[in-house]
Short mmCIF file of C-alpha atoms and ligand atoms in Angstrom, two decimals:
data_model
loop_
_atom_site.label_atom_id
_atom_site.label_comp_id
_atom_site.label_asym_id
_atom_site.label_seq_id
_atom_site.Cartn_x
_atom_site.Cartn_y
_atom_site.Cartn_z
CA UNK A 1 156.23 58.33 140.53
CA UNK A 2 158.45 57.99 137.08
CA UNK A 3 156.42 58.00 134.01
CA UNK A 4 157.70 55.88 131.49
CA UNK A 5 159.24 56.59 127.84
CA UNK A 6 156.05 54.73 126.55
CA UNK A 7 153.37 56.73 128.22
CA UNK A 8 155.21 59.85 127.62
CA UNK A 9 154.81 58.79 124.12
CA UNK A 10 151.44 57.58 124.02
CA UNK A 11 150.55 61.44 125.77
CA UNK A 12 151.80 62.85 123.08
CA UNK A 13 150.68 61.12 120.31
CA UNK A 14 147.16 61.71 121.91
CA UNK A 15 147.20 65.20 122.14
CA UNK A 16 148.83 65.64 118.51
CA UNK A 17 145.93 63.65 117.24
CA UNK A 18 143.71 65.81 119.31
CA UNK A 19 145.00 68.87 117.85
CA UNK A 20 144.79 67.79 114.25
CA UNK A 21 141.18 66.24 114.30
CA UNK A 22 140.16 69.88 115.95
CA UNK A 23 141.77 71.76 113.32
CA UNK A 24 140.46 69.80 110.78
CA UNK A 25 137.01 70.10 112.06
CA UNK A 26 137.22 73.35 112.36
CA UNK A 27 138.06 73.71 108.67
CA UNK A 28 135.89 71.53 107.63
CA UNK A 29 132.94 73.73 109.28
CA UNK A 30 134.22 77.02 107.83
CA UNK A 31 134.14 75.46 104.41
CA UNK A 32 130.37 74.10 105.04
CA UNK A 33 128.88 77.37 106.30
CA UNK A 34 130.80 79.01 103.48
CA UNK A 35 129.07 76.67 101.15
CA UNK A 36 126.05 77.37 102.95
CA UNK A 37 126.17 81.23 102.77
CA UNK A 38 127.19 81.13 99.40
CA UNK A 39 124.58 81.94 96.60
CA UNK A 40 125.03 79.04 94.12
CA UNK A 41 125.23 79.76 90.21
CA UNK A 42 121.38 77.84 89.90
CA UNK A 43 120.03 80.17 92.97
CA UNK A 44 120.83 82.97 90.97
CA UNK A 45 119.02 81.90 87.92
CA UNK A 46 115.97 80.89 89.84
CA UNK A 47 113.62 83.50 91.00
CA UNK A 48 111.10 84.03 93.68
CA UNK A 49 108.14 82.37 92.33
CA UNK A 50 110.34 79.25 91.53
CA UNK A 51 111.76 79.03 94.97
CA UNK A 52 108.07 79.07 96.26
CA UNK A 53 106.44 76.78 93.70
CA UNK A 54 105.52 74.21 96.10
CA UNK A 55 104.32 77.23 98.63
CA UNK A 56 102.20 79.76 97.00
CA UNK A 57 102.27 82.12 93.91
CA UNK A 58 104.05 85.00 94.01
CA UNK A 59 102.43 88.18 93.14
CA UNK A 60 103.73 91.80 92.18
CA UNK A 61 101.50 94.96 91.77
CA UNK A 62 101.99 96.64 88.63
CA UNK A 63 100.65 99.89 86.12
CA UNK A 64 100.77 99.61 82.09
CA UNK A 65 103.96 101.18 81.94
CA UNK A 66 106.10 98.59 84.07
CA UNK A 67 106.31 96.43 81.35
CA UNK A 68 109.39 98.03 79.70
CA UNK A 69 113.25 97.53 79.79
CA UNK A 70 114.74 94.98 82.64
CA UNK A 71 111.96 96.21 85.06
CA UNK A 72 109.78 93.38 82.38
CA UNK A 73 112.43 90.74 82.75
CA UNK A 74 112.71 90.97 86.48
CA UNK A 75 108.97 90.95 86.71
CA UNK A 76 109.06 87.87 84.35
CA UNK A 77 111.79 86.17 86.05
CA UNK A 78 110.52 86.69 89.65
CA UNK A 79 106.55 86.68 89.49
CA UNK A 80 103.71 84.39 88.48
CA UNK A 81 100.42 86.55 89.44
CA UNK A 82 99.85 90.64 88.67
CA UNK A 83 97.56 92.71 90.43
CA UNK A 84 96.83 96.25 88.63
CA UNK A 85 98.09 98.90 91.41
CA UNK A 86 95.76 101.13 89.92
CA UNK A 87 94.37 100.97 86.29
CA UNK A 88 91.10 98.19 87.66
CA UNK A 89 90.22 100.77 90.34
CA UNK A 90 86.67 102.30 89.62
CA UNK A 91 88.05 105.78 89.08
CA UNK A 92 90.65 105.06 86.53
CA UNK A 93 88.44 101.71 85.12
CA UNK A 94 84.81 103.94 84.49
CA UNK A 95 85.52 107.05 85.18
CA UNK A 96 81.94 108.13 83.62
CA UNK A 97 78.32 106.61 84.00
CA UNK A 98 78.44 105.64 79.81
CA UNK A 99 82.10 104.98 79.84
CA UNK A 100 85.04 102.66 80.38
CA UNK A 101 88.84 102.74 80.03
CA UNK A 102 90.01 99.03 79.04
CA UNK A 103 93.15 99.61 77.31
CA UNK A 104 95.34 100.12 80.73
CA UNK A 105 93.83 97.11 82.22
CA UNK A 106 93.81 95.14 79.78
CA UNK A 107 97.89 95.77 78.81
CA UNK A 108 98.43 94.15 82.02
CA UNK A 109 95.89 91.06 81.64
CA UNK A 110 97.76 90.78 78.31
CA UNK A 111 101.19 90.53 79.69
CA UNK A 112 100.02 88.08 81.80
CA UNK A 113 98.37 85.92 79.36
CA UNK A 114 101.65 86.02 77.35
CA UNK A 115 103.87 85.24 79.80
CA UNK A 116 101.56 82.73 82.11
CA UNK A 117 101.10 84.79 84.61
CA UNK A 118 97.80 85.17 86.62
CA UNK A 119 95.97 88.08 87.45
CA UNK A 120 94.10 89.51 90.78
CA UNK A 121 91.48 91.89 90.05
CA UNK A 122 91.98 94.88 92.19
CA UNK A 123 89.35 96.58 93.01
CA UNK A 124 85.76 96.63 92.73
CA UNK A 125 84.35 98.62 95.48
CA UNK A 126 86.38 101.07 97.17
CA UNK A 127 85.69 104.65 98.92
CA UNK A 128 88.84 105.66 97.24
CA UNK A 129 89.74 106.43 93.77
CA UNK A 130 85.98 106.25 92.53
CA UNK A 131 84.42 108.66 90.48
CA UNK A 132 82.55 111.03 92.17
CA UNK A 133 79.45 111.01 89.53
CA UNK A 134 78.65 107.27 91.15
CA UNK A 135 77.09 109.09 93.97
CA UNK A 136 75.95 112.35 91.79
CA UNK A 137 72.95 112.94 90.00
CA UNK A 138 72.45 115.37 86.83
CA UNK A 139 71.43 118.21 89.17
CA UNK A 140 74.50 117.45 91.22
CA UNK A 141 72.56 116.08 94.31
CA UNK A 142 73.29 112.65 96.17
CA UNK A 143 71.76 109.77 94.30
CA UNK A 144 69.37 107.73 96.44
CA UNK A 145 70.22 104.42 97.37
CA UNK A 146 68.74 102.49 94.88
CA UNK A 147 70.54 104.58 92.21
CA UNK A 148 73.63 103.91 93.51
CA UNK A 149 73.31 100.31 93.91
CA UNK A 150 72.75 100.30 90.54
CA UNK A 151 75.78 101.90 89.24
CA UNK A 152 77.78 99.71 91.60
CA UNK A 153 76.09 96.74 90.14
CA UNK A 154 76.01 97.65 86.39
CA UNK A 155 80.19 98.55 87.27
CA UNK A 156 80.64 94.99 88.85
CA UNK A 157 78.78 93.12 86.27
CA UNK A 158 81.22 94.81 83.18
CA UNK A 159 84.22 94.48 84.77
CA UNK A 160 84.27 91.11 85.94
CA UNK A 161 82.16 90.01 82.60
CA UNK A 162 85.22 91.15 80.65
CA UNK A 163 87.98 89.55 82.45
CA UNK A 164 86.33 86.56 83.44
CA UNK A 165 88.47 83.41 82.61
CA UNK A 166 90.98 85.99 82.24
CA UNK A 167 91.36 87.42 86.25
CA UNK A 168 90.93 84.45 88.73
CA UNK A 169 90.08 86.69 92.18
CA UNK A 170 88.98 89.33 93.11
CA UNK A 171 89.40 92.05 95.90
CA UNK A 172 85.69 92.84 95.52
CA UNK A 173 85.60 95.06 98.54
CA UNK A 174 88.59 96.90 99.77
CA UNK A 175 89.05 98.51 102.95
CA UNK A 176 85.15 98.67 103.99
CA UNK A 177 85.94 98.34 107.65
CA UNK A 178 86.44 101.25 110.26
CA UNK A 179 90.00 101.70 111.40
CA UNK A 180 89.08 102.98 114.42
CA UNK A 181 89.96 101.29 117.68
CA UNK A 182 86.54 102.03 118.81
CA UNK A 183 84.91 98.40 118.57
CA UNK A 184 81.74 100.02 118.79
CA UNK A 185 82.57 101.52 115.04
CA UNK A 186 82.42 98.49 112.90
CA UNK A 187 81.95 99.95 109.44
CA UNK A 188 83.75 102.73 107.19
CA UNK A 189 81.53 105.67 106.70
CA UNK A 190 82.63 105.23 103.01
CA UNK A 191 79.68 107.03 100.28
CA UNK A 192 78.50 103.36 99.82
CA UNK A 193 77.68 103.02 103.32
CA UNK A 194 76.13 105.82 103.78
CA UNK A 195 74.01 105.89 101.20
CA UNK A 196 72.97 102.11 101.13
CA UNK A 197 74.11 101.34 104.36
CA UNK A 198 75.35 97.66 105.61
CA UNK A 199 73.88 95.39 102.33
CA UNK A 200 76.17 96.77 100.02
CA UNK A 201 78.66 94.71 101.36
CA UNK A 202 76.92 91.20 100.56
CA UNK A 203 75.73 92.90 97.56
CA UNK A 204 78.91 93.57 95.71
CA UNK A 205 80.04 89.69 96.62
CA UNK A 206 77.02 88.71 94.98
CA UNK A 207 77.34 90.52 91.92
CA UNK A 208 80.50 89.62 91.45
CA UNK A 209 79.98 86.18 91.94
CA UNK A 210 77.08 86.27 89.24
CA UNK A 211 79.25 87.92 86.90
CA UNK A 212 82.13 84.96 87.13
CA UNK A 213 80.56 82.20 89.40
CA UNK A 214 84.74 80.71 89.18
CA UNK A 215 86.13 83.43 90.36
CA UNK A 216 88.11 83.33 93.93
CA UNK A 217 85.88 86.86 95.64
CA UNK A 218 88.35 88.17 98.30
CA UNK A 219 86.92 90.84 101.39
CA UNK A 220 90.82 92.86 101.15
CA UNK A 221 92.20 95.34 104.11
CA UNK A 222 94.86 96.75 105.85
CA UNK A 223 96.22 97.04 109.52
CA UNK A 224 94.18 93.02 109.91
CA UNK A 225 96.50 92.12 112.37
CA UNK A 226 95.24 94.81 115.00
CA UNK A 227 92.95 92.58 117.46
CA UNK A 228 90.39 94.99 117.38
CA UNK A 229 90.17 95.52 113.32
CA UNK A 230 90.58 91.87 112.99
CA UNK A 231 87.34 90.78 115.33
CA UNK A 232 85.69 93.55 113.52
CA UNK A 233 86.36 91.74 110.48
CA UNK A 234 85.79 88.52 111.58
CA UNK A 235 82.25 88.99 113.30
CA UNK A 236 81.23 90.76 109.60
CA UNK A 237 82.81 88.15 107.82
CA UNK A 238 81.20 85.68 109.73
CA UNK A 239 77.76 87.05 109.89
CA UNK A 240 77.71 87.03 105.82
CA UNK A 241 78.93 83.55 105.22
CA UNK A 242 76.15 82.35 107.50
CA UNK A 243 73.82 84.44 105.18
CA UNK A 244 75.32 82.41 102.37
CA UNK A 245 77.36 85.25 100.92
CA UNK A 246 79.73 84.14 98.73
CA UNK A 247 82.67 85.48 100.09
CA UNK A 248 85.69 83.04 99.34
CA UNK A 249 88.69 84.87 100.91
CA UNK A 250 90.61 87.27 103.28
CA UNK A 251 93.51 89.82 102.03
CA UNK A 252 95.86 91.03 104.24
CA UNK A 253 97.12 93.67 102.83
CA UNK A 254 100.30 93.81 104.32
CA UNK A 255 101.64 97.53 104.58
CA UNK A 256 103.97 96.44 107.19
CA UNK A 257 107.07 98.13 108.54
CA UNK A 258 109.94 96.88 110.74
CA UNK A 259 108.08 96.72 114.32
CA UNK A 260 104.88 95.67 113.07
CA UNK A 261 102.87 93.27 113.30
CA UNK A 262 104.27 91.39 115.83
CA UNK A 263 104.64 87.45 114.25
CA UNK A 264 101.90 86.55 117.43
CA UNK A 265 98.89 88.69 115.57
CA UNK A 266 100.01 87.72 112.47
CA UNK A 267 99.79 84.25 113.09
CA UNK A 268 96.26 85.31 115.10
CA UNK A 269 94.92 86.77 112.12
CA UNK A 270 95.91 84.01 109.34
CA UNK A 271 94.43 81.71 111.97
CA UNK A 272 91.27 83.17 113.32
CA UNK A 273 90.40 84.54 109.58
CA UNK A 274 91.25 80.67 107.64
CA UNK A 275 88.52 78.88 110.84
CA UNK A 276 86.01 80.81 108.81
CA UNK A 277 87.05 78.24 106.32
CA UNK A 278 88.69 81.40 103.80
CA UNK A 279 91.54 81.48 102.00
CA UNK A 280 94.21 83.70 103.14
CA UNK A 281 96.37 86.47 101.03
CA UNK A 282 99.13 88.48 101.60
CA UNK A 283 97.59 90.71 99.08
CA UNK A 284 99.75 94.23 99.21
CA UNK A 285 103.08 93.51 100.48
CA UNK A 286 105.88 96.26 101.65
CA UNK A 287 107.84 96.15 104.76
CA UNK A 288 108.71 100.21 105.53
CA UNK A 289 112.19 100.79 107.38
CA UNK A 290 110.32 103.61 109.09
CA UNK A 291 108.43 102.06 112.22
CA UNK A 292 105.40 104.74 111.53
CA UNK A 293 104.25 106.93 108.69
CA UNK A 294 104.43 110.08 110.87
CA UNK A 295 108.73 108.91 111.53
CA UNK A 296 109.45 112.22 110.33
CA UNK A 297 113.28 111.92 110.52
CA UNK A 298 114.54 110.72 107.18
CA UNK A 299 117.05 108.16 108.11
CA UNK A 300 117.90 106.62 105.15
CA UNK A 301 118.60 102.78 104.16
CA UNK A 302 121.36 102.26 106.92
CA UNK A 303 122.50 98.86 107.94
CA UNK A 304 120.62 99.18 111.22
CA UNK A 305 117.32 99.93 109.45
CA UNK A 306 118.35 97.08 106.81
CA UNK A 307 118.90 94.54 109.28
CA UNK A 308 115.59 95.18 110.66
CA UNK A 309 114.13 94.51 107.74
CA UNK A 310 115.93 91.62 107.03
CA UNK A 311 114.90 89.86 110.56
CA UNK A 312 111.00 91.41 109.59
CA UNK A 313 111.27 89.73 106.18
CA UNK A 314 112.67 86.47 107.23
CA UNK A 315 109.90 86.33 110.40
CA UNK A 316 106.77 86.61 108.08
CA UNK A 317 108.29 84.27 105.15
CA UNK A 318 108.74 81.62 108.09
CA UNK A 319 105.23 82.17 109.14
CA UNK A 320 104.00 82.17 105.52
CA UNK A 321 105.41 79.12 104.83
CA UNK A 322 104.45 77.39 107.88
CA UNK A 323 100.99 78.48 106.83
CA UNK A 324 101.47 77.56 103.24
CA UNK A 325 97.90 74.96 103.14
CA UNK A 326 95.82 78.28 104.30
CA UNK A 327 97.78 81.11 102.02
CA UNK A 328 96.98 80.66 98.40
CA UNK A 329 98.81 83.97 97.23
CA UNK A 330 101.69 86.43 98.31
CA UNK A 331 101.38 89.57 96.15
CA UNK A 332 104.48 92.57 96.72
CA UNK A 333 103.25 96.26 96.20
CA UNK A 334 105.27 97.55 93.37
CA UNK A 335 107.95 96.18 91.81
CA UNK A 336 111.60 97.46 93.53
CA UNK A 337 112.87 100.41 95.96
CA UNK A 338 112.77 102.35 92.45
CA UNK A 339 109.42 103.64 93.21
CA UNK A 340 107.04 102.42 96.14
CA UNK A 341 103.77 104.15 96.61
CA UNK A 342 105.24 105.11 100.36
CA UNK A 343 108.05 107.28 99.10
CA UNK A 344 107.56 110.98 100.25
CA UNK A 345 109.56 113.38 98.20
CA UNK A 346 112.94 113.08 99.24
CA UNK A 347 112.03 110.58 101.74
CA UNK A 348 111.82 107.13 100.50
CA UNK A 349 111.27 104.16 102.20
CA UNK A 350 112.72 100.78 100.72
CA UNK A 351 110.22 98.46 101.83
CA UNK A 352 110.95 96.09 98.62
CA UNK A 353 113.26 93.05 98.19
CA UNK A 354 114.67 94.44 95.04
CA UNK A 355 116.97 97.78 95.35
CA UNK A 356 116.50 100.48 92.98
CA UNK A 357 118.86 98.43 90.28
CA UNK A 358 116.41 96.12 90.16
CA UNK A 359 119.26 93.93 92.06
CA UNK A 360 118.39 91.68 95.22
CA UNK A 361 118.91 92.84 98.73
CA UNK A 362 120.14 90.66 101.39
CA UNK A 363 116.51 90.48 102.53
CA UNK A 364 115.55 88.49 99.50
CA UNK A 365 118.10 85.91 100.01
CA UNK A 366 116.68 85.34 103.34
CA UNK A 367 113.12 84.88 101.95
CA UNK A 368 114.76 82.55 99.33
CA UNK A 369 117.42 80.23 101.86
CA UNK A 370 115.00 77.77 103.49
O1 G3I B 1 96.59 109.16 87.31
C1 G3I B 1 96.75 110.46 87.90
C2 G3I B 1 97.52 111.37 86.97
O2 G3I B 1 96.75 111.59 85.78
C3 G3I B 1 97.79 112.69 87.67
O3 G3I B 1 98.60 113.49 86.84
C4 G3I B 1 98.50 112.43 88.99
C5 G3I B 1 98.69 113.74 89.72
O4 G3I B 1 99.19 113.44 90.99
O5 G3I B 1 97.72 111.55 89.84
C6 G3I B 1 97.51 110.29 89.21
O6 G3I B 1 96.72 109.50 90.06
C7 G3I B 1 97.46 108.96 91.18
C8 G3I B 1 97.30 107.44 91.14
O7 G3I B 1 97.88 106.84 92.31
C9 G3I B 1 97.94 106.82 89.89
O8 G3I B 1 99.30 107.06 89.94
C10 G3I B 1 96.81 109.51 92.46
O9 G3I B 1 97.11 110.89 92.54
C11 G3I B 1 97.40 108.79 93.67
O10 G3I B 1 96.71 109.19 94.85
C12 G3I B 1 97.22 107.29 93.50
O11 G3I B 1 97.84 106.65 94.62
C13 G3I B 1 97.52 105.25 94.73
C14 G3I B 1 96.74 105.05 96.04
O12 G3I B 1 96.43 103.65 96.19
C15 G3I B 1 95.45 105.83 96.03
O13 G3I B 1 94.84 105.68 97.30
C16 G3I B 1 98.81 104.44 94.81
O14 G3I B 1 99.51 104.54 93.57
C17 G3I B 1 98.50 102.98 95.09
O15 G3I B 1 99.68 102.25 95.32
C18 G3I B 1 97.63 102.87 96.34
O16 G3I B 1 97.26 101.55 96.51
C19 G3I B 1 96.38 101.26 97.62
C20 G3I B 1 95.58 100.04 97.27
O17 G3I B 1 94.89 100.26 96.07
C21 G3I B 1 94.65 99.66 98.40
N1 G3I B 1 95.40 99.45 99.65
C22 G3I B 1 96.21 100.61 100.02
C23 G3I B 1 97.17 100.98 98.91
C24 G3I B 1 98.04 102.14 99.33
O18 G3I B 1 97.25 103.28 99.52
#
């Protein structure tokens, strides 16, 4: 059959049109994800905390002597809520019976109170970095349990008397729960417990909360997103705020690396730990490119182990923001891949989101594009 001149026409025309609109489109969608990709002049002059105002503050660990140089200005620029990595500990805090060290503390409740920041106490009861004389008596012999509840008291009631209205939380107890996967094991054999046994846990809550009856009391640990740990937790937990213990929150501590936790038990444990009715805090955050402490081989920051960390990063931000009504605080541990408490030697780990510049990696622009 004999097409005509007209159809022939039309065909054409048609499939020039075609052509164009395609190209076109296809422009136009290189240009939009270019736009989309690209970091605009205002991202760049916003920083975390402003990019999760509406979400939760945004918390950084910190010691007296970060406050110097453009380590202060990306602190300032970046974070709204400091948590003393060491200098609030017992040990470094009262590191005698008739004395106290305020000035390192209190450098860092002072840069927050100039620069309207706030500050989570960190910590009150812990089986590490505590002077040994709390359990000592003259002679050198174990105290008995009455004279240790007393020092723990008498520590409690000073500290959190002389940063009250000053810290708004605390991490009262830290780590008090066994890490082993033997259920049957529920609490640390810590000096505390063994010499008062189980009540010094509702004690110190108590103590605290009679010290500053506004401030936030927070039960803090690590590895919370193992099922065992975290029933362990929760039955404890449970037990005490049925006792009336005022016990007002959970920290995760958040000493994650690139394989775990999976984003099923951390959604398990922000869940099953906020139905006790507690608020929920991300309360020591680093994400290690090493997928276990023991990874001997030091691989360095390649783009393999980066990209891991990228996808880990973006996965818990997505959860944390999904969770935002049950998660009133997200607190990094140390400032940048300058120094992190899990560097080894030669060996470091870059678990931050700020290289050791002080410049943002690719993983904080995923935490930030939402
Ligand atoms: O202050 C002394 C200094 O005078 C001495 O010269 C030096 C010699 O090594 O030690 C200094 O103390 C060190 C202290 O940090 C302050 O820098 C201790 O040796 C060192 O063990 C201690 O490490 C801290 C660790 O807790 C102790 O367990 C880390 O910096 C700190 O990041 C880490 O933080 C803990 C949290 O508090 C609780 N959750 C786990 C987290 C990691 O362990």
């Amino acid at each position: 059959m004999k097409t005509s001149s007209f159809t022939k026409r039309s065909l054409i025309t048609f499939v020039s049109v075609f052509a164009l609109v395609s190209v076109l489109m296809l422009l136009s969608s290189y240009r939009v994800a270019g736009r989309k990709n690209a970091t605009s002049e205002a991202d760049t002059l916003k920083g975390l905390k402003d990019f999760y105002k509406g979400y939760f503050p945004i918390g950084v660990a910190v010691a007296p002597n970060s406050f110097e140089g453009a380590q202060a200005e990306l602190i300032k620029k970046h974070f709204n809520s400091l948590t003393a990595e060491n200098v609030m500990k017992p040990g470094p805090i009262h590191p005698e019976e008739k004395r106290y060290f305020w000035d390192d503390a209190d450098k860092i409740v002072n840069f927050a109170q100039a620069n309207g920041m706030k500050v989570r106490g960190h910590t009150l009861c812990w089986h590490s970095q505590t002077g040994a004389w709390m359990f000592k008596d003259a002679a050198g012999n174990q105290v008995s349990k009455e004279v240790a509840l007393a020092r723990l008291k008498d520590h409690i009631t000073q500290v959190v008397s002389r940063y009250k209205g000053k810290v708004y939380g605390w991490d009262v107890l830290n780590e008090a729960i066994a890490d082993d996967r033997d259920s049957t094991k529920i609490f640390r054999e810590s000096p505390w417990y063994k010499i008062c046994g189980e009540e010094y846990f509702a004690k110190v809550f108590q103590w605290a909360h009679e010290a500053d009856p506004n401030a936030v009391l927070f039960y803090n640990d690590y590895n919370t997103e193992n099922p065992v740990k975290r029933d362990k937790i929760y039955n404890v937990l449970k037990k005490l705020l049925k006792e009336g213990v005022p016990i007002h929150g959970v920290g995760l501590q958040g000493h994650w690396n690139v394989d775990n936790p999976s984003e099923q038990n951390l959604r398990a444990s922000i869940d099953k730990f906020s139905s006790l009715g507690l608020k929920i805090q991300i309360t020591e955050l680093d994400v290690s490119i090493y997928s276990s402490r023991t990874d001997t081989v030091n691989i360095g920051f390649t783009p393999s182990r980066e990209q891991k960390q990228i996808d880990f990063y973006k996965m818990i931000f997505k959860v944390f923001r999904e969770k935002k009504d049950l998660i009133t605080g997200v607190t990094f541990w140390n400032v940048s891949d300058r120094r992190s408490w899990l560097d080894r030697g030669n060996k470091k780990v870059y678990p931050l989101l700020f290289d050791e510049n002080l410049k943002p990696k690719k993983a904080y622009w995923e935490v930030v594009k939402f």
